[in-house]
Structure formats: C-alpha cells, structure tokens
mmCIF file with all atom_site columns, C-alpha atoms in Angstrom:
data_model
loop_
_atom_site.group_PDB
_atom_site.id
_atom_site.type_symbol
_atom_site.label_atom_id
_atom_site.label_alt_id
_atom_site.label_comp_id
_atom_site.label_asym_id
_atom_site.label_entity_id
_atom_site.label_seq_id
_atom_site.pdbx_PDB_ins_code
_atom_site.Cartn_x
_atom_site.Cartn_y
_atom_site.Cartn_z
_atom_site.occupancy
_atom_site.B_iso_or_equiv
_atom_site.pdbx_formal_charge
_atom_site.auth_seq_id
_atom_site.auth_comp_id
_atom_site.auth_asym_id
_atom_site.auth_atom_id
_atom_site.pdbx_PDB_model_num
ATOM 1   C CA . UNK A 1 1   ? 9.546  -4.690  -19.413 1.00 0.00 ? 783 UNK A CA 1
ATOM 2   C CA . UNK A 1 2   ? 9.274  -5.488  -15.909 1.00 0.00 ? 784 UNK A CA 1
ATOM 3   C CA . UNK A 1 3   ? 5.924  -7.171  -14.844 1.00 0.00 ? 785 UNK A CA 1
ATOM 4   C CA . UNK A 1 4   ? 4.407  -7.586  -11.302 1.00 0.00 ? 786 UNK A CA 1
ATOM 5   C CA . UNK A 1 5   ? 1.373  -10.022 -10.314 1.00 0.00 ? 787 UNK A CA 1
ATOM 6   C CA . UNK A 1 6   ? 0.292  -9.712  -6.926  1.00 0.00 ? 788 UNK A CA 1
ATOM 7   C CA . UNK A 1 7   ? -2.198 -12.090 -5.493  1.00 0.00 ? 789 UNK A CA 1
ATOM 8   C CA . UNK A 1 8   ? -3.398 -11.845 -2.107  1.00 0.00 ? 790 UNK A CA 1
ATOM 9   C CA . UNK A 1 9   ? -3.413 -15.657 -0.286  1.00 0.00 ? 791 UNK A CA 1
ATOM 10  C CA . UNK A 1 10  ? -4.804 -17.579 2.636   1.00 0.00 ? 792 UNK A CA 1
ATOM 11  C CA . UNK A 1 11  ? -6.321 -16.448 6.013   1.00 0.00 ? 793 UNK A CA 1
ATOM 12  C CA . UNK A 1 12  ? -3.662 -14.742 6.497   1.00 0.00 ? 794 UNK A CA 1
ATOM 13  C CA . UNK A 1 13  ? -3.599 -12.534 3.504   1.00 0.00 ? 795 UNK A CA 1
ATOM 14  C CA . UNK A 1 14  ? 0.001  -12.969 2.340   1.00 0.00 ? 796 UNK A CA 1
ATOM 15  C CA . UNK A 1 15  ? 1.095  -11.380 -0.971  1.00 0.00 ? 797 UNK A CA 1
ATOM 16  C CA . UNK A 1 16  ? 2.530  -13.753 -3.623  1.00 0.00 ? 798 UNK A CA 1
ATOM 17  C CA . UNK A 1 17  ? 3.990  -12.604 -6.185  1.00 0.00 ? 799 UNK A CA 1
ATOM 18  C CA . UNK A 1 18  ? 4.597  -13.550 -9.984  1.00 0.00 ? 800 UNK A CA 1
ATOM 19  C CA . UNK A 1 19  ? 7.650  -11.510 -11.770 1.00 0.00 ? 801 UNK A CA 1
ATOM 20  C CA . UNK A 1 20  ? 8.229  -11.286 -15.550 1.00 0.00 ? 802 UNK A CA 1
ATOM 21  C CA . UNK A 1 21  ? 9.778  -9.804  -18.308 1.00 0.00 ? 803 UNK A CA 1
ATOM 22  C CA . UNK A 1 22  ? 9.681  -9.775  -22.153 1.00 0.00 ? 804 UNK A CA 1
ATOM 23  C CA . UNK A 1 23  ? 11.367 -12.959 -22.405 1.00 0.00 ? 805 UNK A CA 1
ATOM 24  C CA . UNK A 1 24  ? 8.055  -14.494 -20.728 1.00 0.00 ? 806 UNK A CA 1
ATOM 25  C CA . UNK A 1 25  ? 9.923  -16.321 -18.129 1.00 0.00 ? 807 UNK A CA 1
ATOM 26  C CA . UNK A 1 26  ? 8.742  -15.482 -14.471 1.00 0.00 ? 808 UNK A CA 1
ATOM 27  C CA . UNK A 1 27  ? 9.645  -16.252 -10.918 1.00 0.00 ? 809 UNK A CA 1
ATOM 28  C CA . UNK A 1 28  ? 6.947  -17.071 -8.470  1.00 0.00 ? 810 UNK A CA 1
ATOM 29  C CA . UNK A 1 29  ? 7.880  -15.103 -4.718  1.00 0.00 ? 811 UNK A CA 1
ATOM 30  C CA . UNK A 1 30  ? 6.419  -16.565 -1.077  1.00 0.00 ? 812 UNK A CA 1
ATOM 31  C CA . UNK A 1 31  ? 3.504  -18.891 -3.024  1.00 0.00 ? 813 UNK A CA 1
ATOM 32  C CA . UNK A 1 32  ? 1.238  -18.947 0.248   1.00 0.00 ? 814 UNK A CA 1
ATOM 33  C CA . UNK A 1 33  ? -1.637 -20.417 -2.144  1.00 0.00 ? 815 UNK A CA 1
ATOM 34  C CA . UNK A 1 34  ? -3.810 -22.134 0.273   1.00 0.00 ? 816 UNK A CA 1
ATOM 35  C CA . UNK A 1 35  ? -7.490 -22.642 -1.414  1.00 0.00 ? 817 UNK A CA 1
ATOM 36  C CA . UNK A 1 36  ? -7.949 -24.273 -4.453  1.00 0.00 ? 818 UNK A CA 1
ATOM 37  C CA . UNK A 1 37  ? -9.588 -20.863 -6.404  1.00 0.00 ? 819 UNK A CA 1
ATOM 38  C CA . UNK A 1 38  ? -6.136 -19.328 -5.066  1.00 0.00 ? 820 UNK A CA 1
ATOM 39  C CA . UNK A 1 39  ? -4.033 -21.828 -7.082  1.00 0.00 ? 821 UNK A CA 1
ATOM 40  C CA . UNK A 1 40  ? -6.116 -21.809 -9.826  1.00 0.00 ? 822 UNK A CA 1
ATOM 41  C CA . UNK A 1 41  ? -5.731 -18.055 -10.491 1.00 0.00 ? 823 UNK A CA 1
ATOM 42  C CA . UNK A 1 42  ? -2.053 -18.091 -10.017 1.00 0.00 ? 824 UNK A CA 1
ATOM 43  C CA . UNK A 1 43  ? -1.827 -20.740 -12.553 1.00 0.00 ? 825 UNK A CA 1
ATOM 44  C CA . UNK A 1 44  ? -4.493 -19.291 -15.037 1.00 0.00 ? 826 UNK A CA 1
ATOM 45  C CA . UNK A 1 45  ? -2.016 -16.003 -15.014 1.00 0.00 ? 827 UNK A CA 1
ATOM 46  C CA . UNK A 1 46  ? 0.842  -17.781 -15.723 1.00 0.00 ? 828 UNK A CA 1
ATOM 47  C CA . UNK A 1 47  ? -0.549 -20.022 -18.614 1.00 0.00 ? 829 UNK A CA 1
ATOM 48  C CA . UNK A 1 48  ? -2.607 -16.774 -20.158 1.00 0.00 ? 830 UNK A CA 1
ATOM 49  C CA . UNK A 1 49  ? 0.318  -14.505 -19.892 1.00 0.00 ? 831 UNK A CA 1
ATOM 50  C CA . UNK A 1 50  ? 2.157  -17.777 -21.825 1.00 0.00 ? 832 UNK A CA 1
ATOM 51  C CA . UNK A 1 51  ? 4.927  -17.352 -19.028 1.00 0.00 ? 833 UNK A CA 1
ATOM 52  C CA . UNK A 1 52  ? 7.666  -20.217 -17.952 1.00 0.00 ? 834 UNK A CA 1
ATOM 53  C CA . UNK A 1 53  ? 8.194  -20.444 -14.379 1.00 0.00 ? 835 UNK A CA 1
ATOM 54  C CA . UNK A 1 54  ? 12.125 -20.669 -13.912 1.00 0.00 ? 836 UNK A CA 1
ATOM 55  C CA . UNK A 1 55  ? 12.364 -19.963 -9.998  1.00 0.00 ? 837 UNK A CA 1
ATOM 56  C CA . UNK A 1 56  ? 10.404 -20.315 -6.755  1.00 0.00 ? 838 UNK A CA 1
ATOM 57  C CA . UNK A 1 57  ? 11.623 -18.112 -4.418  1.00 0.00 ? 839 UNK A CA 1
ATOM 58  C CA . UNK A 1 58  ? 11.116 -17.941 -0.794  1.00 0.00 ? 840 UNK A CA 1
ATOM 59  C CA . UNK A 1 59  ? 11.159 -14.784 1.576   1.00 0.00 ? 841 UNK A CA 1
ATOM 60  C CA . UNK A 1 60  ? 11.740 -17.078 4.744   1.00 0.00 ? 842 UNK A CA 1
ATOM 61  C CA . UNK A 1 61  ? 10.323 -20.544 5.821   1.00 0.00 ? 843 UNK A CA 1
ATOM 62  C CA . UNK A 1 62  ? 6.754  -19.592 7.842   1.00 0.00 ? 844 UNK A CA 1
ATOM 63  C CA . UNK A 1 63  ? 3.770  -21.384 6.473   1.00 0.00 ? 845 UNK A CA 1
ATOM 64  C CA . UNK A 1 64  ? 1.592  -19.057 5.361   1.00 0.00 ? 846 UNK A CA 1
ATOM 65  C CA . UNK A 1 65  ? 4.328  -17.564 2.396   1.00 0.00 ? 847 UNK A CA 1
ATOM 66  C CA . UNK A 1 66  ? 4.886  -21.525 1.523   1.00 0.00 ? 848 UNK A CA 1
ATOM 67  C CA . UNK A 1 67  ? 1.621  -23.086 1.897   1.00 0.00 ? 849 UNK A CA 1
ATOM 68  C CA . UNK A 1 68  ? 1.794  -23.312 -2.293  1.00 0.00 ? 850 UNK A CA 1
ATOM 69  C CA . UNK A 1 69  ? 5.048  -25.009 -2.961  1.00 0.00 ? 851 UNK A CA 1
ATOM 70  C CA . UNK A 1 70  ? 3.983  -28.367 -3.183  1.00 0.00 ? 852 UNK A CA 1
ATOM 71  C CA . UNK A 1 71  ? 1.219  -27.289 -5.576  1.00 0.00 ? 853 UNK A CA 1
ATOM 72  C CA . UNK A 1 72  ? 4.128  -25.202 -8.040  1.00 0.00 ? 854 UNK A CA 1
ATOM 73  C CA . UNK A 1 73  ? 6.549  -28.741 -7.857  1.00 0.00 ? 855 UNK A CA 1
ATOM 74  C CA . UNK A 1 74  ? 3.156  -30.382 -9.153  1.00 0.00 ? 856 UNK A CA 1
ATOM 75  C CA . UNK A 1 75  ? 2.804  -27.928 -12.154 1.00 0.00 ? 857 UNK A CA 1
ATOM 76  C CA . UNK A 1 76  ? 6.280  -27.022 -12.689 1.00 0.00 ? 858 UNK A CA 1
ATOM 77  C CA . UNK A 1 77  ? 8.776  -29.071 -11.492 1.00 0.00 ? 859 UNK A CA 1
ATOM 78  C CA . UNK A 1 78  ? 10.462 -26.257 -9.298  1.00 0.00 ? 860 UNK A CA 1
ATOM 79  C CA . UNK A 1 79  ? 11.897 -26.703 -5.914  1.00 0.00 ? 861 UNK A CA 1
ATOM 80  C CA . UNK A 1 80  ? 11.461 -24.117 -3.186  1.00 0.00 ? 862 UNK A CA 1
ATOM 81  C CA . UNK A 1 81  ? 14.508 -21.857 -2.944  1.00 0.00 ? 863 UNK A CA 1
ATOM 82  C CA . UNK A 1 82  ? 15.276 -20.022 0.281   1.00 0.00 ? 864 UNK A CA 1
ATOM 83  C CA . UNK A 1 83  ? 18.206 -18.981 2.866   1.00 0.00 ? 865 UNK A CA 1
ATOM 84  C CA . UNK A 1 84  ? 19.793 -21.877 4.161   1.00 0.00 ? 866 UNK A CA 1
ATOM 85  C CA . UNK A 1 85  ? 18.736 -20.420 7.533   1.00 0.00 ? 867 UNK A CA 1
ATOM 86  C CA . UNK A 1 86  ? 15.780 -21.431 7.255   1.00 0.00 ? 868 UNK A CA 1
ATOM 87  C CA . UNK A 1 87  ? 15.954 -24.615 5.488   1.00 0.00 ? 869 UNK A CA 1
ATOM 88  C CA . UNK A 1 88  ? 14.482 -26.402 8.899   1.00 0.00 ? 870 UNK A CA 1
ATOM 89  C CA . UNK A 1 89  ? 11.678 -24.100 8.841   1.00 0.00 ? 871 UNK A CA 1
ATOM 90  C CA . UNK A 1 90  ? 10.447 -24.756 5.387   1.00 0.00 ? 872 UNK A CA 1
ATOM 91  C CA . UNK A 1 91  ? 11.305 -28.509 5.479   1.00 0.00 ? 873 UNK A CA 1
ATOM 92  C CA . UNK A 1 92  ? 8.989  -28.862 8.442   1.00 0.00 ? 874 UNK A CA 1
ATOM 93  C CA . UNK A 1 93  ? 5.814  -27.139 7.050   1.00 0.00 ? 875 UNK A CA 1
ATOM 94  C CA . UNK A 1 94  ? 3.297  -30.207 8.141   1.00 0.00 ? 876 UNK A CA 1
ATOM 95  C CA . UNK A 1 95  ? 4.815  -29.657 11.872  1.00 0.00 ? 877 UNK A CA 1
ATOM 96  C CA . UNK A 1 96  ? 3.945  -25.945 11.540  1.00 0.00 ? 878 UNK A CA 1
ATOM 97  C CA . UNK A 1 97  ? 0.608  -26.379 10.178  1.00 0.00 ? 879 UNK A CA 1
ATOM 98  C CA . UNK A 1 98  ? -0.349 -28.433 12.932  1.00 0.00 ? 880 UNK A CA 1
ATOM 99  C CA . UNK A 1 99  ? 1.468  -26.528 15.864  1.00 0.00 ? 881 UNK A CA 1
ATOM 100 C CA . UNK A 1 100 ? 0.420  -23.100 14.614  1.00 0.00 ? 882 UNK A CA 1
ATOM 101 C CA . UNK A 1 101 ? -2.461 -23.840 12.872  1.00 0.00 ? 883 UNK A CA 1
ATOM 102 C CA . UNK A 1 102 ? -4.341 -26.468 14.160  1.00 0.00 ? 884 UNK A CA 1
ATOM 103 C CA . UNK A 1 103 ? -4.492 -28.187 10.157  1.00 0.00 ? 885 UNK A CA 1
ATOM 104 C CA . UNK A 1 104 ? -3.229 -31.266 8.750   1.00 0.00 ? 886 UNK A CA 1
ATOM 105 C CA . UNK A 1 105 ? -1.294 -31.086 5.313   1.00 0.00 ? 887 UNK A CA 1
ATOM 106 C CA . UNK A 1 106 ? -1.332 -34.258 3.711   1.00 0.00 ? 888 UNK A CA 1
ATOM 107 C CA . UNK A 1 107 ? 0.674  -33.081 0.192   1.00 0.00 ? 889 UNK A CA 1
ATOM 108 C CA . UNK A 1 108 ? 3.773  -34.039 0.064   1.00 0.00 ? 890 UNK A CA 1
ATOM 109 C CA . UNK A 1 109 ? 6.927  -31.626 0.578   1.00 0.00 ? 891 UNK A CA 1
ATOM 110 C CA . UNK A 1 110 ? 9.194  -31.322 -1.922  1.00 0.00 ? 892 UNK A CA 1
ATOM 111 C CA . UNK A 1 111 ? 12.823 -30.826 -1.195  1.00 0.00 ? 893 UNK A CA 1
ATOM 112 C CA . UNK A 1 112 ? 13.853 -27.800 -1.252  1.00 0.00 ? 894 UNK A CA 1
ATOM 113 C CA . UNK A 1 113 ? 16.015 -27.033 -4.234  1.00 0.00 ? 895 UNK A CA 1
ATOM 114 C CA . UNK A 1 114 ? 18.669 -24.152 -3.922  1.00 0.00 ? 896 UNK A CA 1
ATOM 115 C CA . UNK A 1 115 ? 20.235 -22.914 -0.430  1.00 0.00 ? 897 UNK A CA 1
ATOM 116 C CA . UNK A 1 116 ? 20.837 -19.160 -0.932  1.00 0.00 ? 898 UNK A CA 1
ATOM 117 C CA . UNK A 1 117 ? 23.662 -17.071 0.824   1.00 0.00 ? 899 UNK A CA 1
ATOM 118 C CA . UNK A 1 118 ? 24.195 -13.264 1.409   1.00 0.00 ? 900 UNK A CA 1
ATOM 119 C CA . UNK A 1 119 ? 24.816 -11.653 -1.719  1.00 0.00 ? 901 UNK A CA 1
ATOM 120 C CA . UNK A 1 120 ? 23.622 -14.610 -4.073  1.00 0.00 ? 902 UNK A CA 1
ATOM 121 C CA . UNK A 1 121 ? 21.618 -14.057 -7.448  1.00 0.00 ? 903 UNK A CA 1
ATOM 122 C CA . UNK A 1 122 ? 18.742 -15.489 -9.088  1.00 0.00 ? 904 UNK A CA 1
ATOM 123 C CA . UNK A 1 123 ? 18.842 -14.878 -12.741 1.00 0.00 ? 905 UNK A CA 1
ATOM 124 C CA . UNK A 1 124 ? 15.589 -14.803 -15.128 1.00 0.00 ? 906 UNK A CA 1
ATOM 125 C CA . UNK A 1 125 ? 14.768 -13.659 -18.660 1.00 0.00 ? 907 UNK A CA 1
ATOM 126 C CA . UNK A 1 126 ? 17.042 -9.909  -18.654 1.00 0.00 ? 908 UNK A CA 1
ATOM 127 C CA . UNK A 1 127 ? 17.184 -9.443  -14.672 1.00 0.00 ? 909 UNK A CA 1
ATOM 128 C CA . UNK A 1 128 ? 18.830 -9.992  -11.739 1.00 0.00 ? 910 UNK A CA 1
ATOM 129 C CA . UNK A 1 129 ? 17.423 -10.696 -8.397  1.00 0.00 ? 911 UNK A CA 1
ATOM 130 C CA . UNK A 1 130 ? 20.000 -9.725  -5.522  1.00 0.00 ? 912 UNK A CA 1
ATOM 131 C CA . UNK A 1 131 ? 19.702 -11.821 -2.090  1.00 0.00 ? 913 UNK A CA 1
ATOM 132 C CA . UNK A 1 132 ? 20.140 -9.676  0.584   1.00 0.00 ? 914 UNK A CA 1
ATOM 133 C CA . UNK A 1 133 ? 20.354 -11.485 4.026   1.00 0.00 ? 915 UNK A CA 1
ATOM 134 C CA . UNK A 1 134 ? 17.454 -9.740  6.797   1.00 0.00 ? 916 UNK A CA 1
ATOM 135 C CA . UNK A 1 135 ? 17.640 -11.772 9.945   1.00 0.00 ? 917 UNK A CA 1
ATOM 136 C CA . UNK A 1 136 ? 15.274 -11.272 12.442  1.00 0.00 ? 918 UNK A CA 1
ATOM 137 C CA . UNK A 1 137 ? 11.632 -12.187 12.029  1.00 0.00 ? 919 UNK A CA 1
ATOM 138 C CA . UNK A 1 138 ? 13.271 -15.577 11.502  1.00 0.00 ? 920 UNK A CA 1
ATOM 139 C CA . UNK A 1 139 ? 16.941 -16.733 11.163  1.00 0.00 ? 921 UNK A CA 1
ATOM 140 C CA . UNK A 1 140 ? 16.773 -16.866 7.269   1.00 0.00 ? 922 UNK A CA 1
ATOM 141 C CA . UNK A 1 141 ? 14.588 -14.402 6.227   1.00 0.00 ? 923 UNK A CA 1
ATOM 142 C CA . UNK A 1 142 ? 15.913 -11.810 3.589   1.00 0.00 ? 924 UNK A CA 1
ATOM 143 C CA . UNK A 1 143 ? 14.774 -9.905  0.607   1.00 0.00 ? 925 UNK A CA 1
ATOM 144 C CA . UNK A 1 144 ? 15.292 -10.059 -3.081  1.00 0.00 ? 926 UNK A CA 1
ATOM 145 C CA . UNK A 1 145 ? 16.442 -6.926  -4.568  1.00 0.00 ? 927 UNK A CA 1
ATOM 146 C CA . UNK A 1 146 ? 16.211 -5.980  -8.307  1.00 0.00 ? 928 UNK A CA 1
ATOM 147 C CA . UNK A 1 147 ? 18.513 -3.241  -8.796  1.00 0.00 ? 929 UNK A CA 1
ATOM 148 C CA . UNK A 1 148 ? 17.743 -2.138  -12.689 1.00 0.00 ? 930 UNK A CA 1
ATOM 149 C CA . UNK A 1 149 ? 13.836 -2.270  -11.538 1.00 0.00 ? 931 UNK A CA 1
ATOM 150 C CA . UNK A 1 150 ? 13.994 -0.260  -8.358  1.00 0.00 ? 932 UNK A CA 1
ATOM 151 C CA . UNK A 1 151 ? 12.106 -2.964  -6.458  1.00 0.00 ? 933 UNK A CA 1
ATOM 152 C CA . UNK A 1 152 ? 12.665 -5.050  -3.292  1.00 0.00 ? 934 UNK A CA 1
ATOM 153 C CA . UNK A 1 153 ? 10.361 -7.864  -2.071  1.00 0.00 ? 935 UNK A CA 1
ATOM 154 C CA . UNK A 1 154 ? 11.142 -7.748  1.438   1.00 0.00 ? 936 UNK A CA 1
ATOM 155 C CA . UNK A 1 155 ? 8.297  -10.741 3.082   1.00 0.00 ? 937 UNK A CA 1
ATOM 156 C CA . UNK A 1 156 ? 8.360  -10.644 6.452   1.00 0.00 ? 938 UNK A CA 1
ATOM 157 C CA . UNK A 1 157 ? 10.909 -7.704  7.568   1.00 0.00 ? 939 UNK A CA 1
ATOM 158 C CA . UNK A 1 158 ? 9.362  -4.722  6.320   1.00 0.00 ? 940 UNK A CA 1
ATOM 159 C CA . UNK A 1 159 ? 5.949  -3.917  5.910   1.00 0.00 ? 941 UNK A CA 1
ATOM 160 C CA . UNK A 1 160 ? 4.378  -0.216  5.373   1.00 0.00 ? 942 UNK A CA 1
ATOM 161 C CA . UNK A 1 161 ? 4.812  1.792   8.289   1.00 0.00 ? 943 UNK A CA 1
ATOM 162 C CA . UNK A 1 162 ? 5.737  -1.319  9.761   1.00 0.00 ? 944 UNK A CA 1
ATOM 163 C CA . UNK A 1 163 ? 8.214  -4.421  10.370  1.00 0.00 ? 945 UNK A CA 1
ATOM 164 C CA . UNK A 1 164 ? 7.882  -8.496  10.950  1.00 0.00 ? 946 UNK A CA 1
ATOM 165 C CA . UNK A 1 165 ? 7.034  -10.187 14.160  1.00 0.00 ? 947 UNK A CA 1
ATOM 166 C CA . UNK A 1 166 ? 9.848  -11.063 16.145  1.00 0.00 ? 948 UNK A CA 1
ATOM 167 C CA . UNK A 1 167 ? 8.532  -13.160 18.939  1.00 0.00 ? 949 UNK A CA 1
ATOM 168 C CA . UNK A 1 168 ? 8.340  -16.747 17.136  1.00 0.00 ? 950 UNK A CA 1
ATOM 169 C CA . UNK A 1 169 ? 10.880 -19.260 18.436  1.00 0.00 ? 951 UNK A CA 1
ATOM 170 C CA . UNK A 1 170 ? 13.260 -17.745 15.472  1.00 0.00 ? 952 UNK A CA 1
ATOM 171 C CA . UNK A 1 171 ? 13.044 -14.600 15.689  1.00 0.00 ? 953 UNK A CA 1
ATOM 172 C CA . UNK A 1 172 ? 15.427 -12.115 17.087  1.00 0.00 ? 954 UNK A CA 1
ATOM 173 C CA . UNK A 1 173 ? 14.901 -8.304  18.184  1.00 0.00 ? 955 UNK A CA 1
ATOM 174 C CA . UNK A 1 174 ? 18.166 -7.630  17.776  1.00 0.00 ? 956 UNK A CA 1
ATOM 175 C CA . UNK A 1 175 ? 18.829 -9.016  14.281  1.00 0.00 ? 957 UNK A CA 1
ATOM 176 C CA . UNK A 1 176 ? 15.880 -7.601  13.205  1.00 0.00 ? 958 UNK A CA 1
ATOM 177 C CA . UNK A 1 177 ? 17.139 -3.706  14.465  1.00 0.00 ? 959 UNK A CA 1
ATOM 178 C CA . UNK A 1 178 ? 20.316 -4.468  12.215  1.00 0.00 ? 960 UNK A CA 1
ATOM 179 C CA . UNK A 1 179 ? 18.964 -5.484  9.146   1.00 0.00 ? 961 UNK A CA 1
ATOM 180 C CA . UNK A 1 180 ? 16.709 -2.648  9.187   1.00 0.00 ? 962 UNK A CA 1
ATOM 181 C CA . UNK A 1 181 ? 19.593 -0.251  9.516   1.00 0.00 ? 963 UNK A CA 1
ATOM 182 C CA . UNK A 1 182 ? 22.406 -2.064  7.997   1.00 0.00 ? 964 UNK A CA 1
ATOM 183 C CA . UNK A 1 183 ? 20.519 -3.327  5.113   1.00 0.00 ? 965 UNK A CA 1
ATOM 184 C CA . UNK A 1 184 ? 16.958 -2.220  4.524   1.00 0.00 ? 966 UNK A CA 1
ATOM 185 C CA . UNK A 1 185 ? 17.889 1.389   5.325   1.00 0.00 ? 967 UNK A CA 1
ATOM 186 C CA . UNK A 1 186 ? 20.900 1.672   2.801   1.00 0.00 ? 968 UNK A CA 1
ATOM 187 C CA . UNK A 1 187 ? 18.868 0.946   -0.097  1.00 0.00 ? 969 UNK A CA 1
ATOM 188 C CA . UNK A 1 188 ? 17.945 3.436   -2.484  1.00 0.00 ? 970 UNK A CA 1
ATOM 189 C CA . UNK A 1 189 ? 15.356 5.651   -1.216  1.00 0.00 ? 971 UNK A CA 1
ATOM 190 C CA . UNK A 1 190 ? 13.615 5.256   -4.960  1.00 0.00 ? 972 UNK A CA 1
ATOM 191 C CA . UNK A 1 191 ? 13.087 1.943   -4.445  1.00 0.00 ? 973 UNK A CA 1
ATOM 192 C CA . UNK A 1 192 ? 9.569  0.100   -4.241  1.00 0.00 ? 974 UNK A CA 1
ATOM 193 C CA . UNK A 1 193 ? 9.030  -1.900  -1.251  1.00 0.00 ? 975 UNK A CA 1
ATOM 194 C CA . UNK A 1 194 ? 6.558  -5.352  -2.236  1.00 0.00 ? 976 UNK A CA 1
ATOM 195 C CA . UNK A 1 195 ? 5.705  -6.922  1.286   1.00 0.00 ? 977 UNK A CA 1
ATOM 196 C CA . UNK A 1 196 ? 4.588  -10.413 2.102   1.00 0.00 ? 978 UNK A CA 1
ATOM 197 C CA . UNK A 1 197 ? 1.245  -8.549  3.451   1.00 0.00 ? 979 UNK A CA 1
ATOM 198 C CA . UNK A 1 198 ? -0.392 -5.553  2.839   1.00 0.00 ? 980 UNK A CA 1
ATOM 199 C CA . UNK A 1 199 ? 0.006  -2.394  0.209   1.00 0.00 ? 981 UNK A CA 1
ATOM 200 C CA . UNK A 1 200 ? 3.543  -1.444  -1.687  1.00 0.00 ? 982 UNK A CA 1
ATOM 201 C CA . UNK A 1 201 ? 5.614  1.024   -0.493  1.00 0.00 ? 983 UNK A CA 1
ATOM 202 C CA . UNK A 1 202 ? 8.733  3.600   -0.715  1.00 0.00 ? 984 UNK A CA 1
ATOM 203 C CA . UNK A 1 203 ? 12.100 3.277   1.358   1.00 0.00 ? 985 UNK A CA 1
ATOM 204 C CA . UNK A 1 204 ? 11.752 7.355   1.053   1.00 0.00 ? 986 UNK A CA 1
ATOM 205 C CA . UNK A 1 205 ? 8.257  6.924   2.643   1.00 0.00 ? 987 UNK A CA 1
ATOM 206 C CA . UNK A 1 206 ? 9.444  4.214   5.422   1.00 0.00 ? 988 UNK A CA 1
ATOM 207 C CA . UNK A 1 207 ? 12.809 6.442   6.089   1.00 0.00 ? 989 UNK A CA 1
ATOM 208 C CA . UNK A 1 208 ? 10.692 9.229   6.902   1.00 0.00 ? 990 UNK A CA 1
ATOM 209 C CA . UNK A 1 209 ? 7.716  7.701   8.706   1.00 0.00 ? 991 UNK A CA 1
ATOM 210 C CA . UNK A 1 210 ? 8.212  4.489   9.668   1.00 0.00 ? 992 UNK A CA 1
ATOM 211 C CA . UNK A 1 211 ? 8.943  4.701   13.806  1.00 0.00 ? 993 UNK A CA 1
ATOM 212 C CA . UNK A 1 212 ? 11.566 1.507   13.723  1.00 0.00 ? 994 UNK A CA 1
ATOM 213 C CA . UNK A 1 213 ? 13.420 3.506   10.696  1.00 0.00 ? 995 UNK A CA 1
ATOM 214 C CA . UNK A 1 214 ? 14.244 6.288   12.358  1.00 0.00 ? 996 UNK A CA 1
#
C-alpha cells in the first residue's frame, strides 16, 4: 500500500506532499507550510494516520517548497535533505524571503541533513525513492522517482502541460532542455507525474501534449 497526501501551501500554492506505506512510516516532500492552519493539518495527518516521519525531502532549495522545514525539525527531529546543488539555496532561506519576498523569517534554519547525488536512494517502510538529477529551474533541482509505484515527484521541472521557470539567478535554459529529454522523457510513459504546483499528471499525457516535450 502506497499512500499519497497532498496539501496545497502558501501564496504560492505549492504542493507538499506526505508518502506512506503499510509500515506507517512516511516521508514529507517540498514542506512549503507557511500559515499556521497549514502546519497544523500536515501534522494532524501524520499523527491521525499514526505515521513516523523518517525523511524530509527536498525538490530544490526555493522558498516557497521549504518554507516548513524548520517547523518539521521542531516536531520531528528531521533535517532537510536535498541535492548538494542547491545546498546554498536552501541554507539561505531568510536571504530569500527577504529579497524575493519582502518577509522576515525569524525561525531558525536547521542544517540541512543529507546531500543527495545522481542516482542516490531514500529508503522508507517497503520502498525506494530514486534521485534523479533535473538541472535547470535551479542548479540542484531533481525528482524522486518510485519505480514499484509508478510515481515521480518532479517540484519545479515539470508541471502539467508545462515546465519550471528558468530565469532566477540559478536557473539554466539549457539544463533545463536536457533534463527534460535526457531524463524526464525516458521515464515510463505509465508513470504519475506529482508537481510542486498544480494537478497530477501522465508522462504519456506530457509526451504527447506538452509543447517543451516534443
């Protein structure tokens, strides 16, 4: 049994996820938890669901898909994991918030725990989490790929009918136009895309209709 929670955070409406399985332990994906009632119902699902958080994952390092870490350390213990690419990025959320937002964040950061690599896994209950490496909306970004489910959780790089921003300061056209085709393209065309905003989607559907997939 493979479960999903998707709650929809901040002004920005990022999706964070919550992933289980029969063994009841979870991971938490991109916790952009921003307002208190946000929090609160990520944490009331995890404690009525009786599930122990064993991971927080990143996508990549922007604000609004970390905006919650510092609220999970709190309640959990866990450390932020992410591609060491973007270790600066997530390291520096207060600088972000106040550059890009115009808000102060007075929590205090934890550290972020594991640096992931190409390639690297993230084990929980029966399942495997793949990391696979998607530069281009920022140096680090990438998506976490669960082979036996079918399902991807690609933040930032691919969205339905569409793909991440790459006109921040680490972003990269380029990189971005070969992880689509060198990675995003070569999964399965079963598989379930889970964005870091807006609705689910197919690699079938995105093959066939997305214009920067063709």
């Amino acid at each position: 049994m493979f479960k999903v929670q998707r709650f929809e955070c901040n002004p920005l409406q990022e999706n964070c996820y919550v992933v289980s399985d029969e063994s009841r332990e979870c991971v938490i994906i991109d916790c952009g938890a921003f307002y208190e009632d946000e929090k609160n119902a990520i944490r009331q699902y995890i404690t009525n669901a009786q599930l122990k958080p064993v991971h927080l994952l990143a996508t990549h390092g922007h604000l609004d898909h970390n905006f919650g870490n510092a609220y999970i350390f709190s309640h959990y213990g866990l450390k932020v994991e992410i591609h060491r690419d973007d270790q600066q990025l997530v390291e520096n959320l207060p600088k972000q918030a106040s550059d890009l937002f115009g808000i102060e964040i007075d929590e205090e950061q934890p550290l972020v725990g594991r640096l992931l690599t190409d390639g690297d896994t993230i084990t929980f209950g029966s399942h495997v989490l793949q990391v696979l490496h998607t530069p281009g909306h920022s140096h680090g970004s990438c998506l976490y790929y669960c082979k036996a489910e079918n399902i991807v959780f690609s933040g930032d790089t691919l969205f339905r009918m569409s793909i991440g921003r790459t006109d921040f300061a680490e972003g990269n056209w380029a990189k971005m136009v070969s992880s689509l085709h060198n990675v995003v393209a070569t999964l399965p065309p079963e598989t379930q895309v889970l964005s870091g905003h807006g609705p689910k989607t197919t690699i079938a559907d995105e093959l066939r209709y997305n214009p920067y997939l063709r």
